[in-house]
Short mmCIF file of C-alpha atoms and ligand atoms in Angstrom, two decimals:
data_model
loop_
_atom_site.label_atom_id
_atom_site.label_comp_id
_atom_site.label_asym_id
_atom_site.label_seq_id
_atom_site.Cartn_x
_atom_site.Cartn_y
_atom_site.Cartn_z
CA MET A 1 -0.14 -0.09 -0.16
CA SER A 2 1.37 3.36 -0.72
CA GLN A 3 2.15 5.82 1.89
CA PRO A 4 -0.81 8.61 2.51
CA THR A 5 0.26 12.07 1.25
CA LYS A 6 -2.25 14.38 2.36
CA PHE A 7 -3.97 14.59 6.08
CA VAL A 8 -7.21 16.33 6.06
CA LEU A 9 -9.06 17.04 9.39
CA ASP A 10 -12.63 16.75 9.51
CA GLU A 11 -14.54 20.20 9.75
CA SER A 12 -15.87 18.99 13.48
CA LYS A 13 -11.98 18.85 14.67
CA MET A 14 -11.28 22.53 13.77
CA PRO A 15 -9.81 24.08 16.87
CA ARG A 16 -12.38 26.16 18.93
CA HIS A 17 -9.70 28.32 20.61
CA TRP A 18 -6.65 30.37 19.82
CA TYR A 19 -3.24 29.27 21.85
CA ASN A 20 -1.99 32.00 23.80
CA ILE A 21 1.88 31.58 24.67
CA ALA A 22 1.90 34.36 27.13
CA ALA A 23 0.33 31.74 29.66
CA ASP A 24 3.32 29.68 29.50
CA LEU A 25 6.21 31.89 28.92
CA PRO A 26 9.02 31.76 31.69
CA LYS A 27 9.46 34.85 31.85
CA PRO A 28 7.05 37.82 30.61
CA PRO A 29 8.41 39.98 27.58
CA PRO A 30 9.23 43.69 28.31
CA PRO A 31 6.27 46.13 28.45
CA VAL A 32 5.13 48.21 25.60
CA LEU A 33 5.95 51.69 26.25
CA HIS A 34 3.97 55.15 25.26
CA PRO A 35 6.03 57.02 22.82
CA GLY A 36 5.52 60.23 25.02
CA THR A 37 5.85 59.12 28.65
CA GLN A 38 7.91 56.21 27.97
CA GLN A 39 5.72 54.48 30.67
CA PRO A 40 3.99 51.11 30.25
CA VAL A 41 0.96 51.68 27.93
CA GLY A 42 -2.54 50.99 29.17
CA PRO A 43 -5.73 49.95 27.25
CA ASP A 44 -6.84 53.73 26.94
CA ASP A 45 -3.87 54.51 25.06
CA LEU A 46 -4.56 52.05 22.22
CA ALA A 47 -8.55 52.34 22.15
CA PRO A 48 -8.30 54.96 19.25
CA LEU A 49 -6.97 52.23 17.41
CA PHE A 50 -8.45 49.18 18.00
CA PRO A 51 -11.82 47.60 19.33
CA ILE A 52 -11.53 46.81 23.06
CA ALA A 53 -11.97 42.99 22.73
CA LEU A 54 -8.87 43.06 20.74
CA ILE A 55 -6.98 45.10 23.04
CA ALA A 56 -7.76 42.64 25.65
CA GLN A 57 -6.55 39.75 23.57
CA GLU A 58 -3.30 41.96 23.17
CA VAL A 59 -2.61 41.82 27.00
CA SER A 60 -4.38 38.55 27.87
CA THR A 61 -2.47 35.74 29.84
CA GLU A 62 -5.52 33.16 29.62
CA ARG A 63 -3.90 30.19 27.74
CA GLU A 64 -7.05 29.46 25.67
CA ILE A 65 -9.39 32.07 23.83
CA GLU A 66 -12.52 31.04 22.49
CA ILE A 67 -12.80 31.58 18.32
CA PRO A 68 -16.30 33.19 18.00
CA GLU A 69 -18.77 30.92 16.15
CA PRO A 70 -19.19 33.41 13.21
CA VAL A 71 -15.44 33.46 12.97
CA ARG A 72 -15.58 29.65 12.53
CA GLU A 73 -18.10 29.61 10.30
CA VAL A 74 -16.01 31.88 7.91
CA PHE A 75 -12.74 29.55 8.47
CA ARG A 76 -15.10 26.62 7.27
CA LEU A 77 -14.75 28.04 3.75
CA TRP A 78 -10.91 26.78 3.80
CA ARG A 79 -10.43 25.41 7.31
CA PRO A 80 -9.11 23.17 8.41
CA SER A 81 -6.03 23.32 5.75
CA PRO A 82 -4.30 20.40 4.39
CA LEU A 83 -1.31 18.88 5.64
CA TYR A 84 0.83 17.00 3.29
CA ARG A 85 3.99 14.64 3.43
CA ALA A 86 6.36 15.47 0.68
CA HIS A 87 7.28 12.27 -0.61
CA ARG A 88 8.34 13.60 -3.92
CA LEU A 89 10.63 16.35 -2.18
CA GLU A 90 12.35 13.63 0.10
CA LYS A 91 12.79 11.24 -2.73
CA ALA A 92 14.31 14.06 -4.93
CA LEU A 93 16.62 15.09 -2.08
CA GLY A 94 17.47 11.41 -1.34
CA THR A 95 16.99 12.15 2.33
CA PRO A 96 16.05 9.66 5.23
CA ALA A 97 13.89 12.78 6.77
CA LYS A 98 10.35 13.07 6.80
CA ILE A 99 9.15 16.35 5.51
CA TYR A 100 5.50 17.80 6.10
CA TYR A 101 4.19 21.05 5.20
CA LYS A 102 1.15 22.75 6.16
CA TYR A 103 -0.50 24.58 3.22
CA GLU A 104 -2.16 28.09 3.95
CA GLY A 105 -2.31 28.68 0.36
CA VAL A 106 -5.79 27.13 0.19
CA SER A 107 -7.57 30.64 1.74
CA PRO A 108 -9.49 32.86 -0.42
CA ALA A 109 -6.40 35.40 -0.49
CA GLY A 110 -3.98 32.83 -0.93
CA SER A 111 -2.08 33.11 2.42
CA HIS A 112 -2.31 32.85 6.27
CA LYS A 113 -3.38 36.23 6.44
CA PRO A 114 -7.20 35.76 6.57
CA ASN A 115 -6.92 33.85 9.76
CA THR A 116 -6.27 37.16 11.57
CA ALA A 117 -7.96 39.40 9.02
CA VAL A 118 -11.45 37.46 9.45
CA PRO A 119 -11.49 37.89 13.30
CA GLN A 120 -9.97 41.41 13.39
CA ALA A 121 -12.77 42.49 11.14
CA TRP A 122 -15.64 40.52 12.90
CA TYR A 123 -14.44 42.13 16.28
CA ASN A 124 -14.71 45.38 14.78
CA ALA A 125 -17.68 45.06 13.28
CA GLN A 126 -19.27 43.71 16.75
CA ALA A 127 -17.85 47.05 17.89
CA GLY A 128 -20.14 48.93 15.64
CA ILE A 129 -16.98 50.14 13.72
CA LYS A 130 -17.73 50.58 9.79
CA LYS A 131 -14.43 51.92 8.58
CA LEU A 132 -10.81 50.06 8.92
CA THR A 133 -7.71 51.48 7.76
CA THR A 134 -4.45 49.25 7.18
CA GLU A 135 -1.07 49.31 5.12
CA THR A 136 0.01 46.53 2.82
CA GLY A 137 3.15 45.96 0.96
CA ALA A 138 2.97 43.33 -1.70
CA GLY A 139 -0.92 43.36 -1.27
CA GLN A 140 -1.18 39.89 0.68
CA TRP A 141 -2.34 41.77 3.67
CA GLY A 142 -4.26 44.48 2.27
CA SER A 143 -6.29 41.71 0.04
CA SER A 144 -6.98 39.53 3.05
CA LEU A 145 -8.34 42.39 5.08
CA ALA A 146 -10.42 43.72 2.12
CA PHE A 147 -11.96 39.91 2.11
CA ALA A 148 -12.64 40.27 5.40
CA GLY A 149 -14.17 43.60 5.30
CA SER A 150 -16.67 42.51 2.74
CA LEU A 151 -17.97 39.71 4.79
CA PHE A 152 -18.79 42.11 7.80
CA GLY A 153 -20.13 45.46 5.92
CA ILE A 154 -16.51 47.38 6.65
CA ASP A 155 -15.12 49.84 4.37
CA VAL A 156 -11.26 48.90 4.16
CA THR A 157 -9.12 51.58 3.12
CA VAL A 158 -5.37 50.31 2.22
CA PHE A 159 -2.41 52.19 1.94
CA GLN A 160 -0.18 50.07 -0.40
CA VAL A 161 3.57 51.00 -0.75
CA ARG A 162 4.19 52.97 -3.81
CA VAL A 163 6.59 50.51 -5.48
CA SER A 164 4.11 47.74 -5.10
CA TYR A 165 1.17 49.46 -6.17
CA ASP A 166 2.99 50.59 -9.45
CA GLN A 167 4.51 47.18 -9.90
CA LYS A 168 1.54 44.64 -8.79
CA PRO A 169 -1.41 45.90 -10.21
CA TYR A 170 -3.10 42.46 -9.87
CA ARG A 171 -3.08 42.21 -5.79
CA ARG A 172 -4.48 45.86 -6.18
CA ALA A 173 -7.25 44.59 -8.40
CA LEU A 174 -7.88 41.91 -6.02
CA MET A 175 -8.24 44.46 -3.13
CA GLU A 176 -10.97 46.45 -5.27
CA THR A 177 -12.61 43.30 -6.36
CA TYR A 178 -13.49 42.77 -2.32
CA GLY A 179 -14.52 46.65 -2.06
CA ALA A 180 -11.39 48.15 -0.64
CA ARG A 181 -10.09 51.25 -1.56
CA CYS A 182 -6.28 51.54 -2.48
CA ILE A 183 -4.16 54.42 -2.05
CA ALA A 184 -0.50 54.58 -3.10
CA SER A 185 1.77 55.69 -0.19
CA PRO A 186 3.33 58.12 0.45
CA SER A 187 0.01 59.81 0.04
CA ASN A 188 -1.51 63.49 0.09
CA GLU A 189 -3.92 62.32 2.45
CA THR A 190 -2.14 62.37 5.93
CA ASN A 191 0.53 64.86 7.26
CA ALA A 192 2.96 61.81 7.45
CA GLY A 193 2.24 61.13 3.62
CA ARG A 194 2.67 64.86 2.85
CA ALA A 195 5.54 65.41 4.94
CA ILE A 196 7.61 62.86 2.98
CA LEU A 197 6.48 63.62 -0.55
CA ALA A 198 7.60 67.67 0.26
CA GLN A 199 11.02 66.22 0.51
CA ARG A 200 11.00 63.48 -2.28
CA PRO A 201 7.88 63.59 -4.66
CA ASP A 202 8.89 60.53 -6.12
CA HIS A 203 9.51 58.47 -2.88
CA PRO A 204 9.08 54.69 -3.50
CA GLY A 205 7.12 54.40 -0.05
CA SER A 206 7.89 51.72 2.60
CA LEU A 207 5.69 49.64 5.14
CA GLY A 208 6.91 51.88 7.74
CA ILE A 209 5.41 54.87 6.27
CA ALA A 210 2.41 53.10 4.89
CA ILE A 211 1.83 52.11 8.49
CA SER A 212 2.19 55.79 9.72
CA GLU A 213 -0.61 57.01 7.27
CA ALA A 214 -2.94 54.39 8.15
CA VAL A 215 -2.55 54.97 11.84
CA GLU A 216 -2.76 58.87 11.42
CA VAL A 217 -6.06 58.19 9.72
CA ALA A 218 -7.52 56.07 12.43
CA ALA A 219 -5.91 58.32 15.26
CA THR A 220 -7.83 61.40 13.86
CA HIS A 221 -11.15 60.02 13.13
CA ASP A 222 -13.57 58.58 15.89
CA ASP A 223 -15.37 56.35 13.32
CA VAL A 224 -12.23 54.83 11.83
CA LYS A 225 -9.95 51.84 13.56
CA TYR A 226 -6.72 50.56 12.60
CA SER A 227 -5.92 46.89 11.65
CA LEU A 228 -2.45 45.21 11.60
CA GLY A 229 -1.57 42.36 9.81
CA SER A 230 1.44 41.05 11.83
CA VAL A 231 3.97 41.67 14.85
CA LEU A 232 1.27 42.37 17.60
CA ASN A 233 0.52 39.46 20.30
CA HIS A 234 -3.31 39.14 19.11
CA VAL A 235 -2.28 38.62 15.50
CA LEU A 236 0.09 36.01 16.23
CA MET A 237 -2.28 34.32 18.67
CA HIS A 238 -4.93 34.25 15.65
CA GLN A 239 -2.40 32.15 13.53
CA THR A 240 -1.99 29.57 16.30
CA ILE A 241 -4.88 27.73 14.59
CA ILE A 242 -2.30 26.49 12.12
CA GLY A 243 0.06 24.70 14.46
CA GLN A 244 -2.86 23.48 16.59
CA GLU A 245 -4.39 21.69 13.26
CA ALA A 246 -0.90 20.80 12.32
CA MET A 247 -0.68 19.02 15.86
CA LEU A 248 -3.94 16.86 15.32
CA GLN A 249 -2.90 16.08 11.42
CA LEU A 250 0.64 14.79 12.46
CA GLU A 251 -1.17 12.56 15.03
CA MET A 252 -3.00 11.17 12.28
CA ALA A 253 0.04 10.55 10.41
CA GLY A 254 1.51 8.86 13.66
CA ASP A 255 4.45 11.18 13.50
CA ASP A 256 6.08 13.99 15.84
CA PRO A 257 8.25 16.48 14.24
CA ASP A 258 11.81 17.31 15.79
CA VAL A 259 12.36 20.40 13.57
CA ILE A 260 9.77 23.01 12.72
CA VAL A 261 10.60 25.70 10.48
CA GLY A 262 8.68 29.09 9.47
CA CYS A 263 9.50 32.40 7.29
CA THR A 264 9.63 35.49 9.29
CA GLY A 265 8.83 39.15 7.84
CA GLY A 266 6.82 40.45 11.03
CA GLY A 267 6.50 36.68 12.58
CA SER A 268 2.75 35.86 12.62
CA ASN A 269 3.12 32.41 10.33
CA PHE A 270 6.00 31.26 11.95
CA ALA A 271 4.39 31.76 15.29
CA GLY A 272 1.27 30.31 14.07
CA ILE A 273 3.11 26.84 13.17
CA ALA A 274 5.34 27.25 16.28
CA PHE A 275 3.70 28.56 19.20
CA PRO A 276 1.59 25.34 19.95
CA PHE A 277 4.33 23.19 19.83
CA ILE A 278 6.55 25.39 22.06
CA GLY A 279 3.72 25.74 24.22
CA ALA A 280 3.55 21.81 24.67
CA GLN A 281 7.52 22.03 25.27
CA LEU A 282 7.03 24.76 27.89
CA ARG A 283 4.34 22.57 29.88
CA GLY A 284 7.14 19.75 29.83
CA GLY A 285 6.68 18.21 26.52
CA LYS A 286 9.14 17.15 23.92
CA LYS A 287 12.14 19.72 22.99
CA ARG A 288 11.94 20.61 19.34
CA ARG A 289 14.13 22.68 17.01
CA ILE A 290 12.37 25.66 16.08
CA VAL A 291 13.95 27.52 12.82
CA ALA A 292 13.07 30.97 11.82
CA VAL A 293 14.07 31.87 8.22
CA GLU A 294 14.53 35.31 7.13
CA PRO A 295 16.04 37.20 4.31
CA ALA A 296 19.59 38.05 4.34
CA ALA A 297 18.59 41.44 2.90
CA CYS A 298 16.44 42.56 5.76
CA PRO A 299 17.99 40.39 8.78
CA SER A 300 16.39 41.84 11.81
CA LEU A 301 16.32 38.58 13.66
CA THR A 302 20.07 37.57 12.70
CA ARG A 303 21.85 41.24 12.12
CA GLY A 304 19.13 43.64 14.29
CA LYS A 305 19.52 44.74 17.78
CA TYR A 306 17.11 43.73 20.63
CA ALA A 307 16.04 47.15 21.82
CA TYR A 308 12.99 49.40 21.96
CA ASP A 309 11.68 50.93 18.55
CA PHE A 310 9.16 52.29 16.97
CA GLY A 311 6.55 50.11 14.59
CA ASP A 312 6.68 53.04 11.96
CA THR A 313 8.68 55.64 10.26
CA ALA A 314 6.68 58.90 11.50
CA HIS A 315 6.92 57.43 15.10
CA MET A 316 3.18 57.34 15.81
CA THR A 317 3.15 53.95 17.15
CA PRO A 318 4.26 52.68 20.58
CA LEU A 319 7.64 51.64 21.68
CA VAL A 320 7.84 47.95 21.63
CA LYS A 321 11.10 45.83 22.50
CA MET A 322 12.04 43.59 19.56
CA HIS A 323 14.98 42.54 16.79
CA THR A 324 14.98 45.89 14.86
CA LEU A 325 17.05 47.10 12.00
CA GLY A 326 15.86 50.63 13.24
CA SER A 327 12.86 52.11 11.88
CA THR A 328 14.72 54.32 9.39
CA PHE A 329 16.29 51.17 7.72
CA THR A 330 14.96 50.92 4.39
CA PRO A 331 15.94 47.23 2.82
CA PRO A 332 17.04 46.70 -0.83
CA GLY A 333 14.12 45.66 -3.44
CA PHE A 334 14.21 41.91 -3.01
CA HIS A 335 11.13 39.89 -4.23
CA ALA A 336 9.95 38.79 -1.09
CA GLY A 337 7.83 41.79 -0.14
CA GLY A 338 6.04 40.43 2.80
CA LEU A 339 9.49 39.84 4.58
CA ARG A 340 10.73 43.66 4.14
CA TYR A 341 9.82 45.09 7.70
CA HIS A 342 12.41 46.43 9.94
CA GLY A 343 11.12 45.07 13.16
CA MET A 344 10.27 41.38 14.67
CA ALA A 345 7.01 40.43 16.81
CA PRO A 346 8.11 41.28 20.48
CA LEU A 347 6.95 37.64 21.21
CA VAL A 348 9.22 36.11 18.48
CA SER A 349 11.80 38.30 19.59
CA HIS A 350 11.71 37.36 23.23
CA LEU A 351 11.73 33.81 22.23
CA LEU A 352 15.15 34.04 20.67
CA GLU A 353 16.55 35.57 23.56
CA LEU A 354 15.18 32.94 25.84
CA ASP A 355 16.98 30.52 23.37
CA LEU A 356 13.73 28.87 22.34
CA ILE A 357 14.00 29.33 18.81
CA GLU A 358 16.87 29.69 16.46
CA ALA A 359 17.31 32.05 13.32
CA LYS A 360 18.68 31.77 9.95
CA ALA A 361 19.27 34.23 7.11
CA TYR A 362 19.16 33.31 3.18
CA GLN A 363 19.96 35.29 0.09
CA GLN A 364 17.03 35.40 -2.59
CA LYS A 365 18.68 33.29 -5.19
CA THR A 366 19.29 30.05 -3.20
CA VAL A 367 15.79 30.62 -1.73
CA PHE A 368 14.45 30.65 -5.05
CA ASP A 369 16.38 27.34 -6.19
CA ALA A 370 14.51 25.69 -3.25
CA GLY A 371 10.97 27.06 -4.31
CA VAL A 372 11.53 25.74 -8.06
CA GLN A 373 13.09 22.44 -6.78
CA PHE A 374 9.75 22.55 -4.37
CA ALA A 375 7.12 23.12 -7.33
CA ARG A 376 8.93 20.42 -9.47
CA ALA A 377 8.36 17.73 -6.69
CA GLU A 378 5.16 18.72 -5.04
CA GLY A 379 3.46 20.78 -7.71
CA ILE A 380 2.50 23.84 -5.17
CA VAL A 381 4.45 27.11 -6.51
CA PRO A 382 5.40 28.79 -3.22
CA ALA A 383 4.97 32.64 -2.61
CA PRO A 384 8.65 34.31 -2.47
CA GLU A 385 8.35 34.62 1.44
CA ALA A 386 7.40 31.06 1.57
CA ASN A 387 10.38 29.96 -0.42
CA HIS A 388 12.22 30.73 2.78
CA ALA A 389 10.83 28.18 4.95
CA VAL A 390 11.11 25.73 1.75
CA LYS A 391 15.07 26.64 1.72
CA GLY A 392 15.03 26.15 5.66
CA ALA A 393 13.50 22.69 5.56
CA ILE A 394 15.51 21.65 2.49
CA ASP A 395 18.48 22.36 4.26
CA GLU A 396 17.39 20.44 7.37
CA ALA A 397 16.61 17.48 5.09
CA LEU A 398 20.04 17.55 3.59
CA ARG A 399 21.52 17.95 6.94
CA CYS A 400 19.72 14.46 7.80
CA LYS A 401 21.18 12.99 4.82
CA ALA A 402 24.79 13.83 5.50
CA GLU A 403 24.31 12.70 9.17
CA GLY A 404 22.69 9.57 8.04
CA LYS A 405 19.91 10.41 10.24
CA SER A 406 16.22 10.15 9.93
CA ARG A 407 14.16 13.12 11.63
CA THR A 408 10.67 14.89 11.14
CA ILE A 409 10.70 18.13 9.42
CA LEU A 410 7.57 20.31 9.51
CA PHE A 411 7.31 23.57 7.88
CA ASN A 412 4.64 26.18 7.01
CA LEU A 413 3.74 26.67 3.62
CA CYS A 414 2.28 30.11 4.28
CA GLY A 415 1.13 31.06 0.57
CA HIS A 416 0.90 30.56 -3.07
CA GLY A 417 2.75 32.33 -5.50
CA HIS A 418 0.27 32.76 -8.34
CA PHE A 419 0.35 36.64 -7.85
CA ASP A 420 4.31 36.58 -7.63
CA MET A 421 5.12 35.31 -11.05
CA SER A 422 7.07 38.35 -12.40
CA ALA A 423 9.55 37.02 -9.48
CA TYR A 424 9.62 33.71 -11.02
CA GLN A 425 10.37 35.11 -14.50
CA ALA A 426 12.98 37.20 -13.15
CA TYR A 427 14.50 34.33 -11.52
CA PHE A 428 14.50 32.50 -14.95
CA ALA A 429 15.69 35.54 -16.77
CA ASP A 430 18.51 35.14 -14.33
CA LYS A 431 17.81 38.72 -13.35
CA LEU A 432 17.73 38.10 -9.51
CA VAL A 433 20.51 39.56 -7.77
CA ASP A 434 21.55 38.97 -4.35
CA GLN A 435 21.59 42.31 -2.27
CA ASP A 436 23.24 43.04 0.67
CA TYR A 437 21.86 45.75 2.78
CA ASP A 438 23.88 48.86 2.99
CA GLU A 439 26.17 48.53 6.68
CA ALA A 440 26.64 52.38 6.64
CA GLU A 441 22.47 52.47 6.57
CA LEU A 442 22.15 49.80 9.37
CA ALA A 443 24.71 51.44 11.42
CA MET A 444 22.85 54.98 11.03
CA ALA A 445 19.47 53.44 11.62
CA LEU A 446 20.43 51.48 14.60
CA ALA A 447 22.42 54.83 16.01
CA GLY A 448 18.79 56.34 15.39
CA LEU A 449 16.90 54.00 17.93
CA PRO A 450 15.11 55.88 20.59
CA SER A 451 16.77 56.29 23.68
CA VAL A 452 14.69 54.28 26.56
CA PRO A 453 15.92 54.18 30.11
CA ALA A 454 16.38 50.57 31.26
C1 LIG B 1 2.63 38.50 4.80
C2 LIG B 1 3.41 37.34 4.45
C3 LIG B 1 4.50 36.91 5.25
C4 LIG B 1 5.25 37.84 6.16
O1 LIG B 1 4.58 37.96 7.49
P1 LIG B 1 4.52 37.16 8.62
O2 LIG B 1 3.80 37.90 9.94
O3 LIG B 1 6.13 36.89 9.05
O4 LIG B 1 4.14 35.81 8.42
C5 LIG B 1 5.06 35.57 4.96
N1 LIG B 1 4.42 35.08 3.99
C6 LIG B 1 3.42 35.44 3.21
C7 LIG B 1 2.80 34.44 1.98
C8 LIG B 1 2.50 36.49 3.44
O5 LIG B 1 1.60 36.85 3.02
#
């Protein structure tokens, strides 16, 4: 009999709770600080931006938080998502390792991001909110929130980084299909945008600038709230449905992973696959290696400083302690747009400080080599971001081969690459270049970190 390839969880087994790792941490992460007073922020400071239910989740230490039934009902459109055993990739690599991947590209927007967009839109709708603002780089988060907004009658305005707005017209069309309004950032609609355009009318934009614009609109309008697609505690928690499902599916497969791999931009899909397993370990379970993979051109975990920093360029957000390249750092233009952020989620940063996870960085050509090898073996074309996780998993499998050891590897295939074929075209035309970030710029951005008393 042939070995099973696809592990499908019955709908009735879809998790009913999100997992909150704050309940199991040996030491709490440092507090979030008010940018003006540098004192820990309270719920009132965040109330202009987020509905109270999400603020409560952000600071919660409850281990399990119930997923509302209307949210689970939407999730049933694509969840539980499949877990696959990569038999053909294993064979192509000649590895004794077993490789499993959880596939989040089956969502309507094609990535893991609707896992948090849907509950965020729902909690806002419950609070009577009719308008949300957000930012997007390549458009994956913007299209996910646009989709979620369309379900609950919320108008979504997306500030899209100017270069992506010009270069990725299909993601914009997708956002507009779901009814969202898309504005190229920097824009003339905010003080933050106007100040940047005054200095440089052709500014290509950045995620940090787009966040400033979206936050400004929410902070200055009573009827508008803001939504963030990564980094924050509640966003990471919403993604833990991925890892909880994977646990059940691996049980069906009769396996238990030794190594878990995820790519990291702001840290949410990595947290989603890894946190439930790390939690089990913290409660006395098996110790596993957990590997975060980031781009060498934007290496917040491997080269950034663990320090208090702003989440945006105009310094409107609270100060969070995280691995950061500095809020003024502009990474070179590589193809995994979802990984071009200067900071890392405070919870992921904290876990690295506690040695509970490892981090690795790769250049983009080797990452696309891995993605193409994966597509030819398994059929799915990964998003450029996901290729980082593919590369990390392949390296672990090759290490097993070299050591003559069989281990079980699990990685998160966080999205498909159907909107990123121009990046694959560039790869096949040999036009992808491995770009190093500018050391002088990094030094300058790090020197500009805000000083916060210990
Ligand atoms: C947004 C995105 C990422 C990066 O964000 P994380 O919060 O680190 O997960 C990675 N992959 C895909 C497919 C994305 O859409």
